Amino acid sequence: MSAPSSDPNLEDFLRHGGRLAAARRAFPDAPTPWLDLSTGINPRPWKGARATAVSLTRLPDPDEITALEAAAAGAFGVSPDRVAAVPGAEAALRALPRLLGARSVAIAAPTYGGHAEAWRLAGAKVQCVAPRDLAAAASEAVVVVNPNNPNGARHEDLAAGDRWLIVDESFVETAPELSVAARAGGRLIVLRSFGKFYGLAGVRLGFVIAEPGLAARIGAQFGDWPVSAEAIAAGRAAYADHAWREATAARLTKEAARLDALLAASGFEIVGGTSLFRLAATPDAAGRFTALARRGVLTRPFSDQPTWLRFGLPKSKDWPRLQSALEGSCR
């Protein structure tokens, strides 16, 4: 495996994970297939019912959307009239700034950059502040990711008060005790993601939980067919599979501990994460990112935290490869 004469530019990898096409361009000599650990997606997805051939040839029936929202509501512990299905939590967080009309927002930081970007695009004043400073921040809306991405920080005792409070619970299946979905209503809005915990990010399915009138308004933003036949089939069946959810949560906890041990043995300091991803620090994070990428392992670097790398969990067969790559990246 030949090495390029200079380190590739990391700019393509700082926005978000999953940039495999960019990785192939930047590291053309890396062994394939790539081991993509740059996202926090369950590497062992739910494998139940999927869309039928017939359902893929027609538009989804509104009753099917209603049934999907009811299945999700049962899993979230809320009434179905408070749930709106959307094509991924990302789509919801992009729509909310325009829909709510708030002109200023305070975002608990550091966190997923899509929230700040969405509010800026809507013309709002954006403050990214430490969680302890949220209460003092003058804003019409507050955004909290709980548990947080990328450091796994946990926020307790969240309450909306007289401001909009948007709680992004995209990773809350890893810490269900943190969920405030059951209290959604008034000025409290909760976002949920299907694809991360269930390992099916490509079906693009998420939910907004809010008071019924607002939930209906949000749903209307996406029309009569907000999600695909694949999303409907997977969501309805997976949310009803309680045994899989419990077994998966236990397995992810064990695998996260195993990943921590591998990272620590190769010189990383574990600084946070959830059971779907681990956040590690090293003085030469850019160098380690490049060394791992040259071995076909893609991780997630951060522009504002140059000592951080985030690692997702590998598939069962890929643990030896990851260990070898980590050991090689130390040299």
Coordinates of C-alpha atoms in Angstrom, one line a residue, residues 30-187:
A30 CA -6.5 2.3 1.1
P31 CA -7.6 -1.4 1.3
T32 CA -11.2 -2.1 0.5
P33 CA -13.9 -2.5 1.5
W34 CA -13.8 0.5 3.8
L35 CA -14.6 0.1 7.4
D36 CA -16.8 3.1 8.0
L37 CA -16.8 4.0 11.7
S38 CA -17.6 7.7 11.1
T39 CA -21.3 7.5 12.0
G40 CA -23.2 6.4 15.1
I41 CA -25.4 3.8 13.4
N42 CA -26.0 0.3 14.8
P43 CA -23.8 -2.1 12.8
R44 CA -26.2 -5.0 13.3
P45 CA -29.6 -3.6 12.0
W46 CA -33.0 -4.9 12.7
K47 CA -33.8 -7.5 10.1
G48 CA -37.6 -7.9 10.2
A49 CA -40.3 -7.1 7.7
R50 CA -39.6 -4.8 4.7
A51 CA -41.8 -3.3 2.1
T52 CA -43.5 -5.6 -0.3
A53 CA -43.1 -5.4 -4.1
V54 CA -46.7 -4.2 -4.4
S55 CA -46.2 -1.4 -1.9
L56 CA -43.2 -0.1 -3.8
T57 CA -45.3 0.4 -6.9
R58 CA -47.9 2.8 -5.3
L59 CA -48.0 5.8 -3.1
P60 CA -48.4 5.1 0.6
D61 CA -52.0 5.2 1.9
P62 CA -52.6 7.8 4.6
D63 CA -53.9 5.0 6.8
E64 CA -50.5 3.4 6.7
I65 CA -48.9 6.6 7.8
T66 CA -51.4 6.8 10.7
A67 CA -50.5 3.2 11.7
L68 CA -46.8 4.0 11.6
E69 CA -47.3 7.0 13.8
A70 CA -49.4 4.9 16.2
A71 CA -46.6 2.2 16.4
A72 CA -44.0 4.9 17.1
A73 CA -46.3 6.5 19.7
G74 CA -46.6 3.2 21.5
A75 CA -42.8 2.9 21.7
F76 CA -42.4 6.5 22.8
G77 CA -45.1 6.3 25.4
V78 CA -47.3 9.1 24.0
S79 CA -50.7 9.4 22.2
P80 CA -50.6 9.1 18.4
D81 CA -52.0 12.5 17.9
R82 CA -48.8 14.0 19.2
V83 CA -46.6 12.2 16.7
A84 CA -45.7 13.3 13.1
A85 CA -43.7 11.0 10.9
V86 CA -41.0 12.8 8.9
P87 CA -38.3 11.7 6.4
G88 CA -35.6 11.6 9.1
A89 CA -35.0 13.7 12.2
E90 CA -32.7 15.8 10.0
A91 CA -35.6 16.9 7.9
A92 CA -37.5 17.9 11.0
L93 CA -34.7 20.0 12.5
R94 CA -34.4 21.8 9.2
A95 CA -38.1 22.6 9.0
L96 CA -38.7 23.7 12.6
P97 CA -36.9 27.1 12.5
R98 CA -39.1 28.2 9.7
L99 CA -42.2 26.8 11.2
L100 CA -41.8 28.2 14.7
G101 CA -40.7 31.6 13.5
A102 CA -38.4 32.2 16.5
R103 CA -35.8 34.9 15.7
S104 CA -33.1 33.7 18.2
V105 CA -31.9 30.4 19.5
A106 CA -29.5 29.1 22.1
I107 CA -28.0 25.7 21.4
A108 CA -26.2 23.6 24.0
A109 CA -22.7 23.1 22.6
P110 CA -20.6 21.4 21.4
T111 CA -23.2 19.4 19.5
Y112 CA -24.4 18.3 16.0
G113 CA -23.8 21.2 13.7
G114 CA -27.0 20.8 11.7
H115 CA -29.0 22.5 14.3
A116 CA -27.1 25.8 14.1
E117 CA -26.9 25.6 10.4
A118 CA -30.7 25.2 10.1
W119 CA -31.4 28.2 12.3
R120 CA -28.9 30.4 10.5
L121 CA -30.4 29.5 7.2
A122 CA -33.8 30.6 8.6
G123 CA -32.3 34.0 9.5
A124 CA -32.2 33.5 13.3
K125 CA -29.6 34.8 15.7
V126 CA -27.7 31.7 16.9
Q127 CA -25.8 31.4 20.2
C128 CA -23.9 28.2 20.8
V129 CA -23.3 28.0 24.6
A130 CA -22.2 25.6 27.3
P131 CA -25.2 23.7 28.8
R132 CA -24.7 25.5 32.1
D133 CA -25.3 28.9 30.3
L134 CA -28.6 28.0 28.6
A135 CA -30.8 29.4 31.3
A136 CA -29.1 32.8 31.1
A137 CA -29.0 33.0 27.3
A138 CA -31.5 35.5 25.9
S139 CA -33.4 33.6 23.1
E140 CA -36.8 32.6 21.9
A141 CA -35.8 29.0 21.4
V142 CA -33.4 26.5 22.9
V143 CA -32.0 23.3 21.3
V144 CA -30.6 20.4 23.3
V145 CA -29.4 17.1 22.0
N146 CA -29.9 14.4 24.7
P147 CA -27.8 12.3 25.0
N148 CA -25.5 14.6 23.1
N149 CA -23.6 14.0 19.9
P150 CA -20.6 13.7 19.9
N151 CA -19.7 13.7 23.6
G152 CA -22.7 11.8 25.0
A153 CA -23.4 14.5 27.6
R154 CA -26.6 13.9 29.5
H155 CA -29.0 16.7 30.3
E156 CA -31.4 16.3 33.2
D157 CA -34.5 18.2 34.3
L158 CA -35.2 19.8 30.9
A159 CA -38.2 22.2 31.0
A160 CA -39.4 24.6 28.3
G161 CA -40.6 27.5 30.4
D162 CA -41.7 30.4 28.2
R163 CA -39.3 29.5 25.3
W164 CA -39.5 26.9 22.7
L165 CA -37.4 23.9 23.8
I166 CA -36.4 21.4 21.1
V167 CA -34.9 18.2 22.5
D168 CA -33.2 16.1 19.9
E169 CA -33.4 12.5 21.2
S170 CA -31.8 10.8 18.1
F171 CA -29.7 8.6 20.4
V172 CA -32.0 8.3 23.3
E173 CA -32.6 4.5 22.8
T174 CA -29.1 4.2 24.3
A175 CA -30.3 6.0 27.5
P176 CA -34.1 5.7 27.5
E177 CA -34.4 7.1 31.0
L178 CA -33.4 10.5 29.6
S179 CA -36.4 10.8 27.3
V180 CA -38.9 13.7 27.8
A181 CA -41.1 12.5 25.0
A182 CA -43.9 11.7 27.4
R183 CA -44.0 15.4 28.4
A184 CA -43.9 16.8 24.9
G185 CA -46.5 19.5 24.4
G186 CA -46.9 23.3 24.9
R187 CA -43.5 24.7 24.0

